[in-house]
Amino acid sequence: MTSATGIGARVVRTEDKRFLTGTGRYVDDLPLARATYAYFLRSPHAHAKIKSIDISAAEKSPGVVNIFTGKDLVDAKVGGLICGWVVKDKNGEPHKSPPHPVMAVDTVRYVGDTVAMVVANSYDEAKDAAEAIRVDYEVLPAIVDLAKAFDKGAPQVHAEAPGNLIYDWEIGVKADVDAAFAKAAHVTKMDIVNNRLIPNAMEPRAAAAEYDKGTGNYTLWSTSQNPHVLRLILSAFVLGIPEHKLRVIAPDVGGGFGSKIFCYADETMVCWAASRVGRPIKWTAERTESFQTDCHGRDHVTHAELALDKDGKFLALKVETIANMGAYLSTFSTAVPTYLYATLLAGQYTTPLIYANVKAAVTHTAPVDAYRGAGRPEATFVIETIVSKAAAELKMDPAELRRKNFIPAEAFPYQTPVALQYDSGNYPPIIDEAMRIADYAGFEARRAEAKSRGKLRGIGFSSYIEACGLAPSQVIGQLGGGVGQWESAQIKFNPTGNVQVITGSHSHGQGHETTFAQLVHDRLGVPMDQIEVVHGDTSTTTFGMGTYGSRSLAVGGSAIMKATDKIIAKGKKIAAHLMEADVADVVFENGTFKVAGTDKAVPLAQAVFAAYVPHNYPLAEIEPGMDENAFYDPANFVYPAGTQICEVEIDPETGIVEVIAHTAVDDFGNIINPMIVEGQVHGGIVQGVGQALFEGAVYDKNTGQLLSGSFMDYTMPRADNFPSFKLGYKVTPCPHNPLGVKGCGEAGAIAAPAAVMNAVHNALAPIGVKHVEMPATPLNVWQSIQGAQRAAAE
Amino acid sequence: MTISVAMTVNGKSVSGKVEARTLLVQFLREHLGMTGTHVGCDTSQCGACVVHVDGQSVKSCTMLAVQAEGAKVTTIEGLAPSADKLHPMQEAFRDNHALQCGFCTPGMVMSAIDMVKRHNYQLDEATVRRELEGNLCRCTGYHNIVKAILAAAPAMKSAGV
Ligand code: FES
Ligand code: FES
């Protein structure tokens, strides 16, 4: 069925009205009677021994209810926070797992590490009291510089991780790759840094908890992207509260981008303390705390080499990466620079041999984990930068070199040398369309015109692939992941014919309340305003793995489709009974059961009513009620792909880079709501351009202080940093999920950094600049220009 | 020590007892329970907290509640003319998909209305982008916010708001 509000329609969002009228309900908005407020005392040092903590003065501060320190947790036998993904070292050993106490006991390991929790009658009183806590620290040397983490004599973060090494992991056969390099006509080499980012969802993380003495039940409200996963971790590993006695609710959540996937110390404390305090507890991070304690993203140092034959065919790729884990291993941190990174290094190309070696390091910095794209932006940045560099070295057109090496359409399904099997795709038409939209043919004229104004103009490509729609559970299990990766859906009709769609996915901006309703409307013919999408509460949803890795539609949407199948199958039986027809003759069209070739018809609503008021109903054969559950476990990842083209202008006097145009053409498979998809791409591009030009977490190399710890010091992309974007689509439907969809949430952020940096390098090449690191701030660019001019003068 | 404060919020007289340090945004959210206005930072940079005070857009995290004594304050909750009708700016945000998670949205909408009026309903893309300097959004990439504001300007003019 296709209607004005069905699959493929630009339906305005149902959720918008509450957000536009100030009636959304985020965690901090909850009115909780008799609430207390928590404030966390954080470590001001990157590395220190805690010699003593004196809370006696603070306890007398007005309004204080309770103060907890790490020692209280030890006494209560609270477990540490966990890393849920076991990555095996080169030698088959599991990665090093240093303990991650919820609150520091004797050592703090990054600025922001949690030291004490103050609970008071008001937030300001809690904060005032925290100032009266006396912590005697013995400050120790810290290591924050990733490139030096493995140096002899570097300060050690954990005794359990000698040399600061968490794992030394590899994929591919090094000897084969080396042999290919020996025969190469050309080798391109590159050293690059993938800069560390701070997610900065606009809603700071928050938690609130309540304990019901009568039932022994806990309720935790959290800014979580995956409330069931949070409950599972807290129950099974950290707090030991039985899973059925803990309800986790993630209400409206103001953006996540990965940073709200993980189980954090503060929400754990709020939940744990609720029963001890005996009153509800609320906590919301100040932005400074978000900067210090939200898991950061990226942070790689990489050396890569690409071997090509004389015609420009890629022969082999070799990549060595050091990845920063921060001070502790966060929930999924270990998987990000391995299975979500190195397995993507084939990109869109037929490179037959790939070897990657990844060493993960601990440092005295905030934990690093998945951030929009998680591993895949880092992989794309490596591939797409080195391919453009190779093209420049070989004086080939960068589009031409890409086209020469694209996996041809007829080669799908395509087995890469790094484990993944791409299910579908057709890359050449994507780059063609991007070049058409970006008017690539007219670029040299624009460059010449810019030159006449004293500006350096450049253009850059980035052709990305991502594996998302996480994920086939058995594959994840084989790779060391600790959870299943299916999704659940429930379609629950009410007797009056309206319907609740209960999903295990979680929306924190993605618009599921609209997109998922469109699916059900399209499939079952129920009007949009009769459909309610319910999510984010462990007590209303069967179970759910939540939202990350662009999985909600491909996996969660597929589960919904499976549940609609069951509704239709049951409805057919009821309708057959009501029409006195054979089930085999009943068809379902536009919301009505019919018997082909007759005028007999039973609308779905009538079958639903009969199911709840089963007076004339085949009770001997089918149960009453119309409520179906489905779990969907994907057969493979999904593989969105696309090309972005960025055009920049650089002022050589100031080093300011201006994005003049940015084009993205994507293959997301079938599209349910183009309006929402465009929004996802826009937002992703801005995060990607943000990484390339503006954003970067900076720790002071000596003191380990976070220098970029506020919006004054960390450059967030703003509206006037961008032009309007130009988007296009090509569609190859995903062959293995019922909707043919691929996922669009991360693509923008995955592809953009390389497109921007290739444009920057393209602009600066004529004046001899060889390399600029991200973020290409005016200072970085200006210094690179000065360096090139000095080198030319010598 | 508490201080009494009284003002008009969305056309209603309100009053309360606050500490001297209580910010206007805290007064709105915690004393009046009007949680539509958000707090996204501690350095007055994100704009999630923008409200109108005596017709001008103000970051309510930069103003003490007592400074709003006697003022007329309008928040996101007070914009829509009725339960089933939105302000043209709210309408334009919805029609143009100018919001995703909705957290920056109240501040964006309040800033945008003030922007349109200050520019006498005449805006171009570059002006809108420049004027959004004080409002951060992490979701939308601003593209559709800019589109929405440009669409709302003439709609506000013809609606006389
Ligand atoms: S809360 Fe960020 S500017 Fe007011
Ligand atoms: S819509 Fe999420 S921050 Fe703007």
XYZ file of C-alpha atoms in Angstrom, chain A residues 348-349 380 384 402 406 426-427 430-431 434 461-466 639-645 663-668 728 730 747 751:
34
model
C 34.216 0.234 -1.684
C 37.216 -1.360 -3.329
C 36.794 5.561 6.046
C 39.619 7.692 1.602
C 38.159 5.238 -7.188
C 35.223 -0.072 -7.113
C 26.294 -0.357 -6.928
C 28.945 2.279 -6.420
C 26.626 7.009 -6.831
C 29.870 8.800 -7.563
C 27.556 13.125 -6.713
C 35.923 12.991 -2.382
C 34.986 10.412 0.163
C 33.360 7.155 -0.914
C 32.372 5.298 2.217
C 30.939 1.929 3.071
C 29.625 1.037 6.483
C 25.897 -1.997 3.985
C 24.937 1.580 3.204
C 27.383 3.278 0.891
C 27.785 6.627 -0.750
C 30.015 9.395 -1.943
C 30.414 12.841 -0.477
C 32.107 15.696 -2.278
C 27.221 17.046 -1.604
C 26.178 13.621 -0.358
C 24.741 10.834 -2.466
C 23.803 7.757 -0.491
C 22.431 4.302 -1.002
C 20.394 3.552 2.103
C 20.965 12.643 -3.672
C 20.568 5.745 -5.325
C 26.666 7.851 7.148
C 32.113 10.057 5.140
